[in-house]
């Protein structure tokens, strides 16, 4: 970092910095628009007003912001975690929603200025979620590895877990599985939409068993069906 840029970063008004409440909201939301995430890596609250102020008053920092957006857009060609959240696509790529966890990993890899602040504010203390319970080293490693996944990969794994639950049900409780199938599958040939509905119901069951307040966004029938279709396409591409 040049002294000029460092001085410029220091000179940015405190009103342009995210508050602790802002960081909690960003962390819990897990995704932001591409340009917003790039601003956040500079510890600047991602608003259009701040972006315009930066362009007018801090051209060197604004150039860094534009460079980061450009790098993110190029890197996502080969990094699936940096690709847009499939349910929220925009005509302008800068408005695509991306995983903040994936942005943080990229910023760490490239040693972007200000990334330590960005990364630390996106990291939660997972031990708080397991108060009163001892966690083995393996469990801690699993928790950490899951946190490093992009939101798309997390959703894929949850759908995978739902399908495993259905497989286990078909082996362990045939009566329950047959009842489940009668409610979902109404064609001789199973459709992607039906599998999507089966996954949706199973994810809802997971949420109920874990006393979750709601089912996470992104597991509706259509989204699951799209994922099933992609899986079939991968089979053809790799084995066909």
PDB file of C-alpha atoms in Angstrom:
ATOM      1  CA  UNK A   1       0.000   0.000   0.000  1.00  0.00           C
ATOM      2  CA  UNK A   2       1.387   3.420  -0.894  1.00  0.00           C
ATOM      3  CA  UNK A   3       1.633   6.081   1.841  1.00  0.00           C
ATOM      4  CA  UNK A   4      -0.748   8.236  -0.178  1.00  0.00           C
ATOM      5  CA  UNK A   5      -3.371   5.496  -0.325  1.00  0.00           C
ATOM      6  CA  UNK A   6      -2.884   4.649   3.359  1.00  0.00           C
ATOM      7  CA  UNK A   7      -3.378   8.302   4.291  1.00  0.00           C
ATOM      8  CA  UNK A   8      -6.463   8.442   2.083  1.00  0.00           C
ATOM      9  CA  UNK A   9      -7.955   5.375   3.791  1.00  0.00           C
ATOM     10  CA  UNK A  10      -7.284   6.936   7.177  1.00  0.00           C
ATOM     11  CA  UNK A  11      -8.867  10.197   6.044  1.00  0.00           C
ATOM     12  CA  UNK A  12     -12.166   8.593   5.029  1.00  0.00           C
ATOM     13  CA  UNK A  13     -14.898   9.990   7.333  1.00  0.00           C
ATOM     14  CA  UNK A  14     -16.029   7.735  10.168  1.00  0.00           C
ATOM     15  CA  UNK A  15     -19.606   8.152   8.954  1.00  0.00           C
ATOM     16  CA  UNK A  16     -18.666   6.064   5.907  1.00  0.00           C
ATOM     17  CA  UNK A  17     -17.545   3.131   8.063  1.00  0.00           C
ATOM     18  CA  UNK A  18     -19.884   0.223   8.804  1.00  0.00           C
ATOM     19  CA  UNK A  19     -21.190   0.102  12.367  1.00  0.00           C
ATOM     20  CA  UNK A  20     -21.143  -3.065  14.474  1.00  0.00           C
ATOM     21  CA  UNK A  21     -24.857  -3.443  13.750  1.00  0.00           C
ATOM     22  CA  UNK A  22     -24.092  -3.194  10.013  1.00  0.00           C
ATOM     23  CA  UNK A  23     -21.467  -5.950  10.279  1.00  0.00           C
ATOM     24  CA  UNK A  24     -23.898  -8.236  12.080  1.00  0.00           C
ATOM     25  CA  UNK A  25     -26.452  -7.655   9.317  1.00  0.00           C
ATOM     26  CA  UNK A  26     -23.908  -8.364   6.566  1.00  0.00           C
ATOM     27  CA  UNK A  27     -22.641 -11.488   8.344  1.00  0.00           C
ATOM     28  CA  UNK A  28     -26.118 -12.877   8.967  1.00  0.00           C
ATOM     29  CA  UNK A  29     -27.216 -12.101   5.407  1.00  0.00           C
ATOM     30  CA  UNK A  30     -24.116 -13.907   4.028  1.00  0.00           C
ATOM     31  CA  UNK A  31     -24.432 -12.333   0.544  1.00  0.00           C
ATOM     32  CA  UNK A  32     -24.065  -8.846  -0.959  1.00  0.00           C
ATOM     33  CA  UNK A  33     -24.022  -7.344  -4.416  1.00  0.00           C
ATOM     34  CA  UNK A  34     -20.608  -7.612  -6.046  1.00  0.00           C
ATOM     35  CA  UNK A  35     -19.862  -3.869  -5.901  1.00  0.00           C
ATOM     36  CA  UNK A  36     -21.108  -3.684  -2.300  1.00  0.00           C
ATOM     37  CA  UNK A  37     -18.834  -6.527  -1.210  1.00  0.00           C
ATOM     38  CA  UNK A  38     -15.858  -4.845  -2.924  1.00  0.00           C
ATOM     39  CA  UNK A  39     -16.530  -1.612  -1.000  1.00  0.00           C
ATOM     40  CA  UNK A  40     -16.875  -3.551   2.230  1.00  0.00           C
ATOM     41  CA  UNK A  41     -13.393  -5.059   1.789  1.00  0.00           C
ATOM     42  CA  UNK A  42     -12.159  -1.451   2.085  1.00  0.00           C
ATOM     43  CA  UNK A  43     -14.093  -1.064   5.359  1.00  0.00           C
ATOM     44  CA  UNK A  44     -16.491   1.348   3.677  1.00  0.00           C
ATOM     45  CA  UNK A  45     -20.248   1.049   4.174  1.00  0.00           C
ATOM     46  CA  UNK A  46     -21.609  -0.066   0.777  1.00  0.00           C
ATOM     47  CA  UNK A  47     -24.061   2.653  -0.219  1.00  0.00           C
ATOM     48  CA  UNK A  48     -24.422   4.492  -3.526  1.00  0.00           C
ATOM     49  CA  UNK A  49     -23.826   7.780  -1.700  1.00  0.00           C
ATOM     50  CA  UNK A  50     -20.509   6.540  -0.308  1.00  0.00           C
ATOM     51  CA  UNK A  51     -19.473   5.150  -3.683  1.00  0.00           C
ATOM     52  CA  UNK A  52     -20.143   8.499  -5.365  1.00  0.00           C
ATOM     53  CA  UNK A  53     -18.350  10.393  -2.568  1.00  0.00           C
ATOM     54  CA  UNK A  54     -15.356   8.081  -2.929  1.00  0.00           C
ATOM     55  CA  UNK A  55     -15.200   8.618  -6.694  1.00  0.00           C
ATOM     56  CA  UNK A  56     -15.262  12.400  -6.261  1.00  0.00           C
ATOM     57  CA  UNK A  57     -12.982  12.851  -3.256  1.00  0.00           C
ATOM     58  CA  UNK A  58     -10.727   9.783  -3.077  1.00  0.00           C
ATOM     59  CA  UNK A  59      -9.891   8.787  -6.685  1.00  0.00           C
ATOM     60  CA  UNK A  60      -7.033   6.455  -5.695  1.00  0.00           C
ATOM     61  CA  UNK A  61      -9.228   4.485  -3.289  1.00  0.00           C
ATOM     62  CA  UNK A  62     -12.009   4.470  -5.879  1.00  0.00           C
ATOM     63  CA  UNK A  63      -9.550   2.987  -8.385  1.00  0.00           C
ATOM     64  CA  UNK A  64      -8.768   0.214  -5.864  1.00  0.00           C
ATOM     65  CA  UNK A  65     -12.493  -0.432  -5.485  1.00  0.00           C
ATOM     66  CA  UNK A  66     -12.938  -0.750  -9.265  1.00  0.00           C
ATOM     67  CA  UNK A  67      -9.927  -3.055  -9.493  1.00  0.00           C
ATOM     68  CA  UNK A  68     -11.392  -5.336  -6.826  1.00  0.00           C
ATOM     69  CA  UNK A  69     -14.707  -5.533  -8.644  1.00  0.00           C
ATOM     70  CA  UNK A  70     -12.862  -6.414 -11.848  1.00  0.00           C
ATOM     71  CA  UNK A  71     -10.809  -9.133 -10.111  1.00  0.00           C
ATOM     72  CA  UNK A  72     -13.924 -10.665  -8.520  1.00  0.00           C
ATOM     73  CA  UNK A  73     -15.742 -10.790 -11.857  1.00  0.00           C
ATOM     74  CA  UNK A  74     -12.750 -12.427 -13.568  1.00  0.00           C
ATOM     75  CA  UNK A  75     -12.023 -14.899 -10.777  1.00  0.00           C
ATOM     76  CA  UNK A  76     -15.582 -16.207 -10.642  1.00  0.00           C
ATOM     77  CA  UNK A  77     -15.108 -17.678 -14.120  1.00  0.00           C
ATOM     78  CA  UNK A  78     -12.940 -20.396 -12.566  1.00  0.00           C
ATOM     79  CA  UNK A  79     -14.069 -20.229  -8.911  1.00  0.00           C
ATOM     80  CA  UNK A  80     -17.583 -21.619  -8.444  1.00  0.00           C
ATOM     81  CA  UNK A  81     -17.873 -20.111  -4.942  1.00  0.00           C
ATOM     82  CA  UNK A  82     -17.601 -16.626  -6.459  1.00  0.00           C
ATOM     83  CA  UNK A  83     -20.412 -17.148  -8.935  1.00  0.00           C
ATOM     84  CA  UNK A  84     -23.737 -15.384  -8.385  1.00  0.00           C
ATOM     85  CA  UNK A  85     -26.278 -16.850  -5.998  1.00  0.00           C
ATOM     86  CA  UNK A  86     -28.395 -18.732  -8.538  1.00  0.00           C
ATOM     87  CA  UNK A  87     -31.729 -17.389  -7.341  1.00  0.00           C
ATOM     88  CA  UNK A  88     -30.686 -13.719  -7.605  1.00  0.00           C
ATOM     89  CA  UNK A  89     -29.145 -12.805 -10.961  1.00  0.00           C
ATOM     90  CA  UNK A  90     -28.871  -9.270 -12.310  1.00  0.00           C
ATOM     91  CA  UNK A  91     -28.454  -7.898 -15.825  1.00  0.00           C
ATOM     92  CA  UNK A  92     -25.468  -5.882 -14.619  1.00  0.00           C
ATOM     93  CA  UNK A  93     -22.841  -8.250 -13.171  1.00  0.00           C
ATOM     94  CA  UNK A  94     -21.890  -5.699 -10.523  1.00  0.00           C
ATOM     95  CA  UNK A  95     -25.380  -6.156  -9.087  1.00  0.00           C
ATOM     96  CA  UNK A  96     -25.129  -9.952  -8.819  1.00  0.00           C
ATOM     97  CA  UNK A  97     -25.310 -11.253  -5.243  1.00  0.00           C
ATOM     98  CA  UNK A  98     -22.159 -13.122  -4.174  1.00  0.00           C
ATOM     99  CA  UNK A  99     -21.091 -15.021  -1.070  1.00  0.00           C
ATOM    100  CA  UNK A 100     -19.239 -12.809   1.436  1.00  0.00           C
ATOM    101  CA  UNK A 101     -17.341 -15.867   2.711  1.00  0.00           C
ATOM    102  CA  UNK A 102     -16.003 -16.459  -0.811  1.00  0.00           C
ATOM    103  CA  UNK A 103     -15.059 -12.766  -1.172  1.00  0.00           C
ATOM    104  CA  UNK A 104     -13.209 -12.931   2.151  1.00  0.00           C
ATOM    105  CA  UNK A 105     -11.202 -15.967   1.009  1.00  0.00           C
ATOM    106  CA  UNK A 106     -10.263 -14.216  -2.227  1.00  0.00           C
ATOM    107  CA  UNK A 107      -9.270 -11.049  -0.361  1.00  0.00           C
ATOM    108  CA  UNK A 108      -7.087 -13.131   1.967  1.00  0.00           C
ATOM    109  CA  UNK A 109      -5.473 -14.960  -0.944  1.00  0.00           C
ATOM    110  CA  UNK A 110      -4.632 -11.682  -2.689  1.00  0.00           C
ATOM    111  CA  UNK A 111      -3.710  -9.912   0.564  1.00  0.00           C
ATOM    112  CA  UNK A 112      -5.969  -6.954  -0.119  1.00  0.00           C
ATOM    113  CA  UNK A 113      -5.459  -3.886   2.044  1.00  0.00           C
ATOM    114  CA  UNK A 114      -7.947  -3.824   4.917  1.00  0.00           C
ATOM    115  CA  UNK A 115      -8.878  -7.482   4.574  1.00  0.00           C
ATOM    116  CA  UNK A 116      -8.056  -8.354   8.207  1.00  0.00           C
ATOM    117  CA  UNK A 117     -10.803  -6.014   9.382  1.00  0.00           C
ATOM    118  CA  UNK A 118     -13.218  -7.412   6.806  1.00  0.00           C
ATOM    119  CA  UNK A 119     -12.434 -11.046   7.640  1.00  0.00           C
ATOM    120  CA  UNK A 120     -12.574 -10.580  11.417  1.00  0.00           C
ATOM    121  CA  UNK A 121     -15.988  -8.938  11.274  1.00  0.00           C
ATOM    122  CA  UNK A 122     -17.394 -11.750   9.128  1.00  0.00           C
ATOM    123  CA  UNK A 123     -16.177 -14.465  11.509  1.00  0.00           C
ATOM    124  CA  UNK A 124     -18.384 -15.607  14.365  1.00  0.00           C
ATOM    125  CA  UNK A 125     -17.319 -17.506  17.459  1.00  0.00           C
ATOM    126  CA  UNK A 126     -18.916 -20.864  16.768  1.00  0.00           C
ATOM    127  CA  UNK A 127     -18.323 -22.101  20.322  1.00  0.00           C
ATOM    128  CA  UNK A 128     -21.125 -19.757  21.444  1.00  0.00           C
ATOM    129  CA  UNK A 129     -23.592 -21.824  19.429  1.00  0.00           C
ATOM    130  CA  UNK A 130     -22.633 -24.935  21.396  1.00  0.00           C
ATOM    131  CA  UNK A 131     -22.707 -23.517  24.938  1.00  0.00           C
ATOM    132  CA  UNK A 132     -22.573 -26.276  27.515  1.00  0.00           C
ATOM    133  CA  UNK A 133     -21.481 -28.890  24.969  1.00  0.00           C
ATOM    134  CA  UNK A 134     -17.926 -30.104  24.513  1.00  0.00           C
ATOM    135  CA  UNK A 135     -16.876 -30.111  20.886  1.00  0.00           C
ATOM    136  CA  UNK A 136     -14.336 -32.610  19.603  1.00  0.00           C
ATOM    137  CA  UNK A 137     -11.454 -31.535  17.372  1.00  0.00           C
ATOM    138  CA  UNK A 138     -13.141 -33.281  14.437  1.00  0.00           C
ATOM    139  CA  UNK A 139     -16.392 -31.387  15.039  1.00  0.00           C
ATOM    140  CA  UNK A 140     -14.510 -28.082  15.211  1.00  0.00           C
ATOM    141  CA  UNK A 141     -12.738 -28.884  11.944  1.00  0.00           C
ATOM    142  CA  UNK A 142     -16.053 -29.747  10.302  1.00  0.00           C
ATOM    143  CA  UNK A 143     -17.656 -26.523  11.530  1.00  0.00           C
ATOM    144  CA  UNK A 144     -14.719 -24.454  10.259  1.00  0.00           C
ATOM    145  CA  UNK A 145     -14.651 -26.210   6.884  1.00  0.00           C
ATOM    146  CA  UNK A 146     -18.400 -25.656   6.434  1.00  0.00           C
ATOM    147  CA  UNK A 147     -18.029 -21.956   7.253  1.00  0.00           C
ATOM    148  CA  UNK A 148     -15.444 -21.646   4.485  1.00  0.00           C
ATOM    149  CA  UNK A 149     -17.888 -22.942   1.874  1.00  0.00           C
ATOM    150  CA  UNK A 150     -19.730 -20.564  -0.411  1.00  0.00           C
ATOM    151  CA  UNK A 151     -23.503 -20.327  -0.017  1.00  0.00           C
ATOM    152  CA  UNK A 152     -24.086 -22.318  -3.222  1.00  0.00           C
ATOM    153  CA  UNK A 153     -21.981 -25.237  -1.979  1.00  0.00           C
ATOM    154  CA  UNK A 154     -23.713 -25.131   1.419  1.00  0.00           C
ATOM    155  CA  UNK A 155     -27.097 -25.432  -0.296  1.00  0.00           C
ATOM    156  CA  UNK A 156     -25.859 -28.312  -2.437  1.00  0.00           C
ATOM    157  CA  UNK A 157     -24.678 -30.192   0.663  1.00  0.00           C
ATOM    158  CA  UNK A 158     -27.983 -29.631   2.459  1.00  0.00           C
ATOM    159  CA  UNK A 159     -29.860 -31.016  -0.570  1.00  0.00           C
ATOM    160  CA  UNK A 160     -27.415 -33.937  -0.552  1.00  0.00           C
ATOM    161  CA  UNK A 161     -28.201 -34.539   3.138  1.00  0.00           C
ATOM    162  CA  UNK A 162     -31.938 -34.487   2.327  1.00  0.00           C
ATOM    163  CA  UNK A 163     -31.484 -37.133  -0.357  1.00  0.00           C
ATOM    164  CA  UNK A 164     -29.436 -39.269   2.060  1.00  0.00           C
ATOM    165  CA  UNK A 165     -32.288 -38.989   4.592  1.00  0.00           C
ATOM    166  CA  UNK A 166     -34.720 -40.251   1.946  1.00  0.00           C
ATOM    167  CA  UNK A 167     -32.397 -43.121   1.043  1.00  0.00           C
ATOM    168  CA  UNK A 168     -32.081 -44.136   4.693  1.00  0.00           C
ATOM    169  CA  UNK A 169     -35.856 -43.942   5.108  1.00  0.00           C
ATOM    170  CA  UNK A 170     -36.364 -46.235   2.119  1.00  0.00           C
ATOM    171  CA  UNK A 171     -34.125 -48.852   3.793  1.00  0.00           C
ATOM    172  CA  UNK A 172     -35.006 -48.437   7.461  1.00  0.00           C
ATOM    173  CA  UNK A 173     -38.730 -47.643   7.355  1.00  0.00           C
ATOM    174  CA  UNK A 174     -40.333 -48.881   4.158  1.00  0.00           C
ATOM    175  CA  UNK A 175     -43.882 -48.111   5.349  1.00  0.00           C
ATOM    176  CA  UNK A 176     -43.014 -44.490   6.129  1.00  0.00           C
ATOM    177  CA  UNK A 177     -41.141 -44.161   2.833  1.00  0.00           C
ATOM    178  CA  UNK A 178     -44.052 -45.572   0.818  1.00  0.00           C
ATOM    179  CA  UNK A 179     -46.427 -43.114   2.491  1.00  0.00           C
ATOM    180  CA  UNK A 180     -44.028 -40.273   1.704  1.00  0.00           C
ATOM    181  CA  UNK A 181     -43.770 -41.384  -1.941  1.00  0.00           C
ATOM    182  CA  UNK A 182     -47.552 -41.493  -2.373  1.00  0.00           C
ATOM    183  CA  UNK A 183     -47.741 -37.862  -1.255  1.00  0.00           C
ATOM    184  CA  UNK A 184     -44.985 -36.673  -3.600  1.00  0.00           C
ATOM    185  CA  UNK A 185     -44.545 -38.914  -6.619  1.00  0.00           C
ATOM    186  CA  UNK A 186     -47.593 -39.060  -8.889  1.00  0.00           C
ATOM    187  CA  UNK A 187     -46.024 -40.223 -12.169  1.00  0.00           C
ATOM    188  CA  UNK A 188     -44.565 -43.524 -13.301  1.00  0.00           C
ATOM    189  CA  UNK A 189     -41.435 -41.643 -14.291  1.00  0.00           C
ATOM    190  CA  UNK A 190     -40.119 -39.436 -11.487  1.00  0.00           C
ATOM    191  CA  UNK A 191     -39.757 -35.784 -12.506  1.00  0.00           C
ATOM    192  CA  UNK A 192     -37.187 -33.239 -11.354  1.00  0.00           C
ATOM    193  CA  UNK A 193     -40.014 -31.171  -9.868  1.00  0.00           C
ATOM    194  CA  UNK A 194     -41.147 -34.116  -7.752  1.00  0.00           C
ATOM    195  CA  UNK A 195     -37.622 -34.707  -6.478  1.00  0.00           C
ATOM    196  CA  UNK A 196     -37.436 -30.978  -5.806  1.00  0.00           C
ATOM    197  CA  UNK A 197     -40.592 -31.184  -3.690  1.00  0.00           C
ATOM    198  CA  UNK A 198     -39.260 -34.225  -1.822  1.00  0.00           C
ATOM    199  CA  UNK A 199     -36.077 -32.305  -0.976  1.00  0.00           C
ATOM    200  CA  UNK A 200     -38.089 -29.248   0.083  1.00  0.00           C
ATOM    201  CA  UNK A 201     -40.198 -31.375   2.468  1.00  0.00           C
ATOM    202  CA  UNK A 202     -37.111 -33.095   3.901  1.00  0.00           C
ATOM    203  CA  UNK A 203     -35.244 -29.816   4.483  1.00  0.00           C
ATOM    204  CA  UNK A 204     -38.361 -28.556   6.285  1.00  0.00           C
ATOM    205  CA  UNK A 205     -38.224 -31.706   8.452  1.00  0.00           C
ATOM    206  CA  UNK A 206     -34.573 -30.975   9.297  1.00  0.00           C
ATOM    207  CA  UNK A 207     -35.562 -27.446  10.347  1.00  0.00           C
ATOM    208  CA  UNK A 208     -38.393 -28.758  12.519  1.00  0.00           C
ATOM    209  CA  UNK A 209     -36.154 -31.332  14.214  1.00  0.00           C
ATOM    210  CA  UNK A 210     -33.544 -28.659  14.988  1.00  0.00           C
ATOM    211  CA  UNK A 211     -36.213 -26.216  16.238  1.00  0.00           C
ATOM    212  CA  UNK A 212     -35.237 -23.682  13.593  1.00  0.00           C
ATOM    213  CA  UNK A 213     -37.435 -20.594  13.342  1.00  0.00           C
ATOM    214  CA  UNK A 214     -37.793 -21.053   9.595  1.00  0.00           C
ATOM    215  CA  UNK A 215     -36.487 -22.967   6.592  1.00  0.00           C
ATOM    216  CA  UNK A 216     -33.466 -21.192   5.022  1.00  0.00           C
ATOM    217  CA  UNK A 217     -34.130 -19.339   1.779  1.00  0.00           C
ATOM    218  CA  UNK A 218     -33.170 -21.139  -1.423  1.00  0.00           C
ATOM    219  CA  UNK A 219     -34.701 -24.589  -0.893  1.00  0.00           C
ATOM    220  CA  UNK A 220     -38.043 -24.162  -2.610  1.00  0.00           C
ATOM    221  CA  UNK A 221     -39.162 -26.868  -5.026  1.00  0.00           C
ATOM    222  CA  UNK A 222     -38.072 -25.087  -8.228  1.00  0.00           C
ATOM    223  CA  UNK A 223     -34.568 -24.324  -6.933  1.00  0.00           C
ATOM    224  CA  UNK A 224     -34.107 -27.950  -5.886  1.00  0.00           C
ATOM    225  CA  UNK A 225     -35.352 -29.174  -9.259  1.00  0.00           C
ATOM    226  CA  UNK A 226     -32.811 -26.933 -10.996  1.00  0.00           C
ATOM    227  CA  UNK A 227     -30.053 -28.443  -8.857  1.00  0.00           C
ATOM    228  CA  UNK A 228     -31.195 -31.962  -9.762  1.00  0.00           C
ATOM    229  CA  UNK A 229     -31.129 -31.024 -13.461  1.00  0.00           C
ATOM    230  CA  UNK A 230     -27.571 -29.683 -13.070  1.00  0.00           C
ATOM    231  CA  UNK A 231     -26.520 -32.937 -11.387  1.00  0.00           C
ATOM    232  CA  UNK A 232     -27.899 -34.949 -14.300  1.00  0.00           C
ATOM    233  CA  UNK A 233     -26.042 -32.685 -16.739  1.00  0.00           C
ATOM    234  CA  UNK A 234     -22.804 -33.303 -14.832  1.00  0.00           C
ATOM    235  CA  UNK A 235     -23.325 -37.064 -15.133  1.00  0.00           C
ATOM    236  CA  UNK A 236     -23.664 -36.751 -18.900  1.00  0.00           C
ATOM    237  CA  UNK A 237     -20.680 -34.411 -19.159  1.00  0.00           C
ATOM    238  CA  UNK A 238     -18.368 -36.612 -17.103  1.00  0.00           C
ATOM    239  CA  UNK A 239     -19.564 -40.085 -18.010  1.00  0.00           C
ATOM    240  CA  UNK A 240     -21.504 -39.713 -21.240  1.00  0.00           C
TER     241      UNK A 240
END
